[in-house]
XYZ file of C-alpha atoms in Angstrom:
33
model
C 34.449 41.741 5.511
C 30.962 41.863 6.989
C 31.362 45.508 7.996
C 32.482 46.442 4.493
C 29.504 44.631 3.047
C 27.121 46.441 5.379
C 28.604 49.832 4.594
C 28.388 49.042 0.908
C 24.701 48.125 1.180
C 22.964 47.958 4.566
C 20.020 46.124 3.066
C 21.353 42.587 3.255
C 18.186 41.147 1.731
C 19.101 42.937 -1.495
C 22.531 41.328 -1.413
C 20.944 37.933 -0.893
C 18.621 38.542 -3.828
C 21.527 39.577 -6.048
C 23.509 36.495 -5.070
C 20.514 34.290 -5.770
C 20.026 35.819 -9.225
C 23.725 35.490 -9.990
C 23.702 31.842 -8.963
C 20.630 31.126 -11.076
C 22.223 32.882 -14.039
C 25.373 30.771 -13.745
C 23.374 27.570 -13.378
C 21.235 28.342 -16.426
C 24.291 29.242 -18.495
C 25.897 25.932 -17.544
C 22.748 23.988 -18.386
C 22.113 25.675 -21.739
C 25.634 26.115 -23.072
């Protein structure tokens, strides 16, 4: 799992940023629905 993730995108900080944005998006959609 971790190896696949790293081969997909070695820059893990980008993955963290994407996850953070996704989480914020979901939270906002739940708040403002």
